[in-house]
Amino acid sequence: MGPLASTYWSQGRWKEAEELQVPVMETTKRVLGEEHPDTLSRMANLAFIWKGQGRSGDALTLMQRCVIARGRVLGSNHPDTVSSSTTLAGSDAHCLKGCDTLVDETL
């Protein structure tokens, strides 16, 4: 289901992407654990989907969790951590209150 969710995401079919991505993320979390790198990748993907749906607040909260967990699990210089941090930094300025320190620490 993950690749199909990614296809829907790339086509801007946000609702269909979310309907597939949520169960994929939940299953990965249950099987591999909440902070496994695969779970964190699915979490980041869901954040992108939510951002595409206009759910910026939800997306920001989820991406913050992803950045923190990736920093803890993979290290602050890992490409996935840096990518999530960059995404977080590129979010709407009004959503970033309180996040600047988090981004600075991971970069």
Short mmCIF file of C-alpha atoms in Angstrom, two decimals:
data_model
loop_
_atom_site.label_atom_id
_atom_site.label_comp_id
_atom_site.label_asym_id
_atom_site.label_seq_id
_atom_site.Cartn_x
_atom_site.Cartn_y
_atom_site.Cartn_z
CA MET A 1 0.00 0.00 0.00
CA GLY A 2 2.90 2.40 0.63
CA PRO A 3 3.89 2.82 -3.04
CA LEU A 4 0.27 3.40 -4.05
CA ALA A 5 -0.08 6.04 -1.32
CA SER A 6 3.05 7.70 -2.72
CA THR A 7 1.55 7.65 -6.21
CA TYR A 8 -1.64 9.27 -4.96
CA TRP A 9 0.44 11.82 -3.07
CA SER A 10 2.43 12.74 -6.18
CA GLN A 11 -0.85 13.16 -8.09
CA GLY A 12 -2.30 15.45 -5.43
CA ARG A 13 -4.93 12.86 -4.48
CA TRP A 14 -4.52 13.69 -0.80
CA LYS A 15 -7.56 11.92 0.66
CA GLU A 16 -6.78 8.64 -1.10
CA ALA A 17 -3.12 8.94 -0.12
CA GLU A 18 -4.06 9.45 3.52
CA GLU A 19 -6.48 6.51 3.50
CA LEU A 20 -3.58 4.25 2.53
CA GLN A 21 -0.74 5.95 4.41
CA VAL A 22 -2.33 5.93 7.87
CA PRO A 23 -2.74 2.13 8.04
CA VAL A 24 0.75 1.64 6.58
CA MET A 25 2.24 3.89 9.26
CA GLU A 26 0.23 2.28 12.06
CA THR A 27 1.19 -1.24 10.97
CA THR A 28 4.85 -0.29 10.68
CA LYS A 29 4.70 1.31 14.13
CA ARG A 30 3.09 -1.78 15.64
CA VAL A 31 5.50 -4.24 14.00
CA LEU A 32 8.81 -2.33 14.10
CA GLY A 33 8.25 0.20 16.87
CA GLU A 34 7.39 3.88 17.09
CA GLU A 35 10.94 5.14 16.52
CA HIS A 36 12.11 2.68 13.88
CA PRO A 37 13.49 4.53 10.82
CA ASP A 38 10.82 2.99 8.57
CA THR A 39 8.07 4.19 10.91
CA LEU A 40 9.60 7.66 10.94
CA SER A 41 9.70 7.71 7.12
CA ARG A 42 6.01 6.85 7.00
CA MET A 43 5.33 9.51 9.60
CA ALA A 44 7.10 12.12 7.46
CA ASN A 45 5.13 10.98 4.41
CA LEU A 46 1.87 11.42 6.32
CA ALA A 47 2.96 14.91 7.35
CA PHE A 48 3.47 15.77 3.66
CA ILE A 49 0.02 14.42 2.84
CA TRP A 50 -1.57 16.48 5.62
CA LYS A 51 0.25 19.59 4.41
CA GLY A 52 -1.13 18.94 0.93
CA GLN A 53 -4.62 18.74 2.43
CA GLY A 54 -4.14 22.14 4.01
CA ARG A 55 -3.79 20.66 7.50
CA SER A 56 -0.63 22.65 8.21
CA GLY A 57 -0.98 22.52 12.00
CA ASP A 58 -1.33 18.73 12.05
CA ALA A 59 1.49 18.36 9.53
CA LEU A 60 3.77 20.60 11.56
CA THR A 61 3.09 18.71 14.80
CA LEU A 62 3.76 15.37 13.14
CA MET A 63 6.92 16.63 11.43
CA GLN A 64 8.18 18.02 14.76
CA ARG A 65 7.75 14.56 16.30
CA CYS A 66 9.55 13.07 13.33
CA VAL A 67 12.49 15.50 13.58
CA ILE A 68 12.90 14.89 17.30
CA ALA A 69 12.72 11.10 16.94
CA ARG A 70 15.03 11.04 13.92
CA GLY A 71 17.54 13.19 15.78
CA ARG A 72 17.45 10.80 18.71
CA VAL A 73 17.55 7.58 16.65
CA LEU A 74 19.62 8.51 13.61
CA GLY A 75 21.60 11.50 14.85
CA SER A 76 21.34 15.15 13.92
CA ASN A 77 23.56 14.84 10.83
CA HIS A 78 21.77 11.89 9.23
CA PRO A 79 20.27 12.80 5.82
CA ASP A 80 16.74 11.87 6.93
CA THR A 81 17.00 14.08 10.01
CA VAL A 82 18.36 16.96 7.96
CA SER A 83 15.62 16.49 5.36
CA SER A 84 12.88 16.57 8.01
CA SER A 85 14.48 19.60 9.65
CA THR A 86 14.64 21.41 6.31
CA THR A 87 10.99 20.61 5.67
CA LEU A 88 10.10 21.91 9.10
CA ALA A 89 12.11 25.08 8.52
CA GLY A 90 10.35 25.61 5.20
CA SER A 91 6.90 25.50 6.78
CA ASP A 92 4.74 28.57 7.03
CA ALA A 93 6.34 31.16 9.28
CA HIS A 94 3.26 31.50 11.48
CA CYS A 95 3.46 27.80 12.29
CA LEU A 96 7.07 27.94 13.37
CA LYS A 97 6.70 29.69 16.73
CA GLY A 98 8.80 27.72 19.16
CA CYS A 99 10.33 25.50 16.46
CA ASP A 100 13.38 27.58 15.57
CA THR A 101 15.46 26.15 18.40
CA LEU A 102 14.52 22.61 17.42
CA VAL A 103 15.57 23.23 13.81
CA ASP A 104 18.82 24.92 14.87
CA GLU A 105 19.71 21.98 17.12
CA THR A 106 19.14 19.39 14.41
CA LEU A 107 21.00 21.32 11.73
#
